[in-house]
Amino acid sequence: MLYLDDIAVGMKRSFGGYAVTREEVLAFAEKYDPQPFHLSDEAAAQTHFGRLAASGWHTCAMTMAMFVEHMKAHPQASLGAAGVDELRWLKPVYPGDVLRCESEVLEVRPSQSRPEMGSVRNSMTTFNQHDEPVLRFTALALMRRRPAD
């Protein structure tokens, strides 16, 4: 189990491997982001995307799915997240892309008022199969401190 006390500024993790399918792009867009360039090849061809593109929110969801799988394999004393800053969609994500993630710890801060916990600020970047960054954000996670024996 990874606790706040085990984390240091500069720590990096690489994880994931998510194949983006046309069916998933369409299903997500139909339900959550029904803009024409996420739903139609013809409409997308008339935009800067040039072809059907995944919703940025879908890219966030795929990133979260990869992160959760990573946490299952590497348990953490997570208490959830306090938020996301500086979210940027850097390049379109297309059906057929394969995504992966890298995170880097920017700050570790024990809580002043709750000694049993603290926060970790991470930079998260999602890349496509060409190692091009497609998404970047800064996340603030809450974590337990290591229990006293």
Tab-separated table of C-alpha atoms in Angstrom:
chain	number	residue	atom	x	y	z
A	1	MET	CA	0.000	0.000	0.000
A	2	LEU	CA	1.374	3.401	-0.986
A	3	TYR	CA	0.819	6.146	1.611
A	4	LEU	CA	1.411	9.884	1.496
A	5	ASP	CA	4.662	9.311	3.406
A	6	ASP	CA	5.966	7.119	0.557
A	7	ILE	CA	5.572	9.798	-2.103
A	8	ALA	CA	8.227	12.337	-3.048
A	9	VAL	CA	8.287	15.285	-5.426
A	10	GLY	CA	9.611	14.178	-8.800
A	11	MET	CA	8.295	10.594	-8.617
A	12	LYS	CA	7.083	9.462	-12.035
A	13	ARG	CA	4.792	6.673	-13.130
A	14	SER	CA	3.988	5.365	-16.607
A	15	PHE	CA	0.941	3.197	-17.131
A	16	GLY	CA	-1.981	2.326	-19.307
A	17	GLY	CA	-2.720	1.091	-22.745
A	18	TYR	CA	-6.164	2.014	-23.989
A	19	ALA	CA	-7.315	1.224	-27.530
A	20	VAL	CA	-9.848	3.832	-28.693
A	21	THR	CA	-12.673	2.313	-30.733
A	22	ARG	CA	-15.071	3.992	-33.124
A	23	GLU	CA	-18.021	2.356	-31.346
A	24	GLU	CA	-16.972	3.768	-27.982
A	25	VAL	CA	-16.350	7.255	-29.419
A	26	LEU	CA	-19.858	7.275	-30.923
A	27	ALA	CA	-21.540	5.831	-27.814
A	28	PHE	CA	-19.875	8.339	-25.489
A	29	ALA	CA	-20.687	11.260	-27.777
A	30	GLU	CA	-24.313	10.208	-28.225
A	31	LYS	CA	-24.800	10.132	-24.465
A	32	TYR	CA	-22.555	12.937	-23.163
A	33	ASP	CA	-21.232	15.229	-25.908
A	34	PRO	CA	-23.486	15.047	-28.981
A	35	GLN	CA	-21.619	17.526	-31.151
A	36	PRO	CA	-21.586	16.691	-34.883
A	37	PHE	CA	-17.798	16.191	-35.131
A	38	HIS	CA	-18.027	13.474	-32.453
A	39	LEU	CA	-20.951	11.747	-34.187
A	40	SER	CA	-20.449	11.987	-37.940
A	41	ASP	CA	-17.562	11.417	-40.319
A	42	GLU	CA	-19.058	13.929	-42.724
A	43	ALA	CA	-19.483	16.669	-40.108
A	44	ALA	CA	-16.013	16.024	-38.663
A	45	ALA	CA	-14.463	16.256	-42.147
A	46	GLN	CA	-15.654	19.883	-42.300
A	47	THR	CA	-13.744	20.828	-39.115
A	48	HIS	CA	-10.121	21.111	-38.069
A	49	PHE	CA	-10.400	17.502	-36.834
A	50	GLY	CA	-10.704	16.249	-40.409
A	51	ARG	CA	-12.321	13.033	-39.239
A	52	LEU	CA	-14.356	11.613	-36.382
A	53	ALA	CA	-12.733	12.631	-33.085
A	54	ALA	CA	-13.326	11.570	-29.498
A	55	SER	CA	-14.802	14.101	-27.101
A	56	GLY	CA	-12.245	15.697	-24.812
A	57	TRP	CA	-14.416	14.560	-21.926
A	58	HIS	CA	-14.196	11.024	-23.278
A	59	THR	CA	-10.396	11.377	-23.314
A	60	CYS	CA	-10.600	12.390	-19.642
A	61	ALA	CA	-12.747	9.322	-18.915
A	62	MET	CA	-10.324	7.006	-20.722
A	63	THR	CA	-7.457	8.551	-18.752
A	64	MET	CA	-9.338	7.933	-15.510
A	65	ALA	CA	-10.008	4.320	-16.527
A	66	MET	CA	-6.280	3.769	-17.061
A	67	PHE	CA	-5.469	5.427	-13.737
A	68	VAL	CA	-7.946	3.251	-11.835
A	69	GLU	CA	-6.490	0.096	-13.426
A	70	HIS	CA	-3.028	1.274	-12.373
A	71	MET	CA	-4.244	1.847	-8.800
A	72	LYS	CA	-5.733	-1.664	-8.690
A	73	ALA	CA	-2.321	-3.106	-9.540
A	74	HIS	CA	-0.494	-0.659	-7.219
A	75	PRO	CA	-2.798	0.049	-4.243
A	76	GLN	CA	-2.716	3.497	-2.730
A	77	ALA	CA	-4.200	4.920	0.452
A	78	SER	CA	-6.343	7.232	-1.642
A	79	LEU	CA	-9.079	9.343	-0.131
A	80	GLY	CA	-10.317	10.629	-3.488
A	81	ALA	CA	-9.522	13.844	-5.295
A	82	ALA	CA	-10.007	17.480	-4.426
A	83	GLY	CA	-9.998	18.684	-8.019
A	84	VAL	CA	-8.287	19.238	-11.335
A	85	ASP	CA	-6.506	22.364	-12.553
A	86	GLU	CA	-5.146	23.438	-15.899
A	87	LEU	CA	-6.991	20.854	-18.005
A	88	ARG	CA	-5.844	21.043	-21.629
A	89	TRP	CA	-6.803	19.000	-24.658
A	90	LEU	CA	-3.611	19.191	-26.704
A	91	LYS	CA	-4.395	17.059	-29.755
A	92	PRO	CA	-7.469	15.247	-31.018
A	93	VAL	CA	-7.952	11.603	-30.134
A	94	TYR	CA	-9.231	9.408	-32.961
A	95	PRO	CA	-10.644	5.898	-33.231
A	96	GLY	CA	-7.670	3.589	-33.631
A	97	ASP	CA	-5.431	5.570	-31.288
A	98	VAL	CA	-3.830	3.757	-28.360
A	99	LEU	CA	-3.425	5.900	-25.262
A	100	ARG	CA	-1.081	5.692	-22.291
A	101	CYS	CA	-0.361	7.939	-19.297
A	102	GLU	CA	2.516	9.438	-17.389
A	103	SER	CA	2.240	11.196	-14.052
A	104	GLU	CA	4.741	13.216	-12.066
A	105	VAL	CA	4.463	14.323	-8.440
A	106	LEU	CA	4.718	18.108	-8.197
A	107	GLU	CA	3.950	18.629	-4.500
A	108	VAL	CA	3.363	16.572	-1.339
A	109	ARG	CA	1.732	18.372	1.551
A	110	PRO	CA	0.744	16.848	4.908
A	111	SER	CA	-2.445	18.404	6.244
A	112	GLN	CA	-2.028	20.978	9.018
A	113	SER	CA	-5.488	20.307	10.452
A	114	ARG	CA	-5.847	16.557	9.744
A	115	PRO	CA	-2.569	14.811	10.663
A	116	GLU	CA	-3.839	11.456	9.365
A	117	MET	CA	-3.922	12.708	5.784
A	118	GLY	CA	-2.444	15.068	3.204
A	119	SER	CA	-2.496	16.016	-0.446
A	120	VAL	CA	-0.465	15.233	-3.538
A	121	ARG	CA	-0.398	17.466	-6.616
A	122	ASN	CA	0.364	15.499	-9.800
A	123	SER	CA	0.836	16.426	-13.418
A	124	MET	CA	-0.951	13.874	-15.612
A	125	THR	CA	-0.252	13.586	-19.329
A	126	THR	CA	-1.974	11.220	-21.738
A	127	PHE	CA	-0.117	10.287	-24.929
A	128	ASN	CA	-1.180	8.633	-28.162
A	129	GLN	CA	0.695	5.826	-29.901
A	130	HIS	CA	3.029	8.368	-31.536
A	131	ASP	CA	4.118	9.635	-28.079
A	132	GLU	CA	2.304	12.903	-28.766
A	133	PRO	CA	0.632	14.428	-25.686
A	134	VAL	CA	-3.125	14.616	-26.203
A	135	LEU	CA	-4.265	15.641	-22.703
A	136	ARG	CA	-2.641	17.287	-19.707
A	137	PHE	CA	-3.953	18.349	-16.327
A	138	THR	CA	-2.856	18.886	-12.754
A	139	ALA	CA	-4.715	16.811	-10.174
A	140	LEU	CA	-4.948	17.286	-6.430
A	141	ALA	CA	-5.361	13.936	-4.673
A	142	LEU	CA	-6.015	13.300	-0.988
A	143	MET	CA	-4.160	10.443	0.690
A	144	ARG	CA	-3.858	8.800	4.081
A	145	ARG	CA	-0.613	9.014	6.030
A	146	ARG	CA	1.030	5.773	7.078
A	147	PRO	CA	-0.609	4.580	10.321
A	148	ALA	CA	1.552	4.569	13.441
A	149	ASP	CA	2.404	1.026	14.551
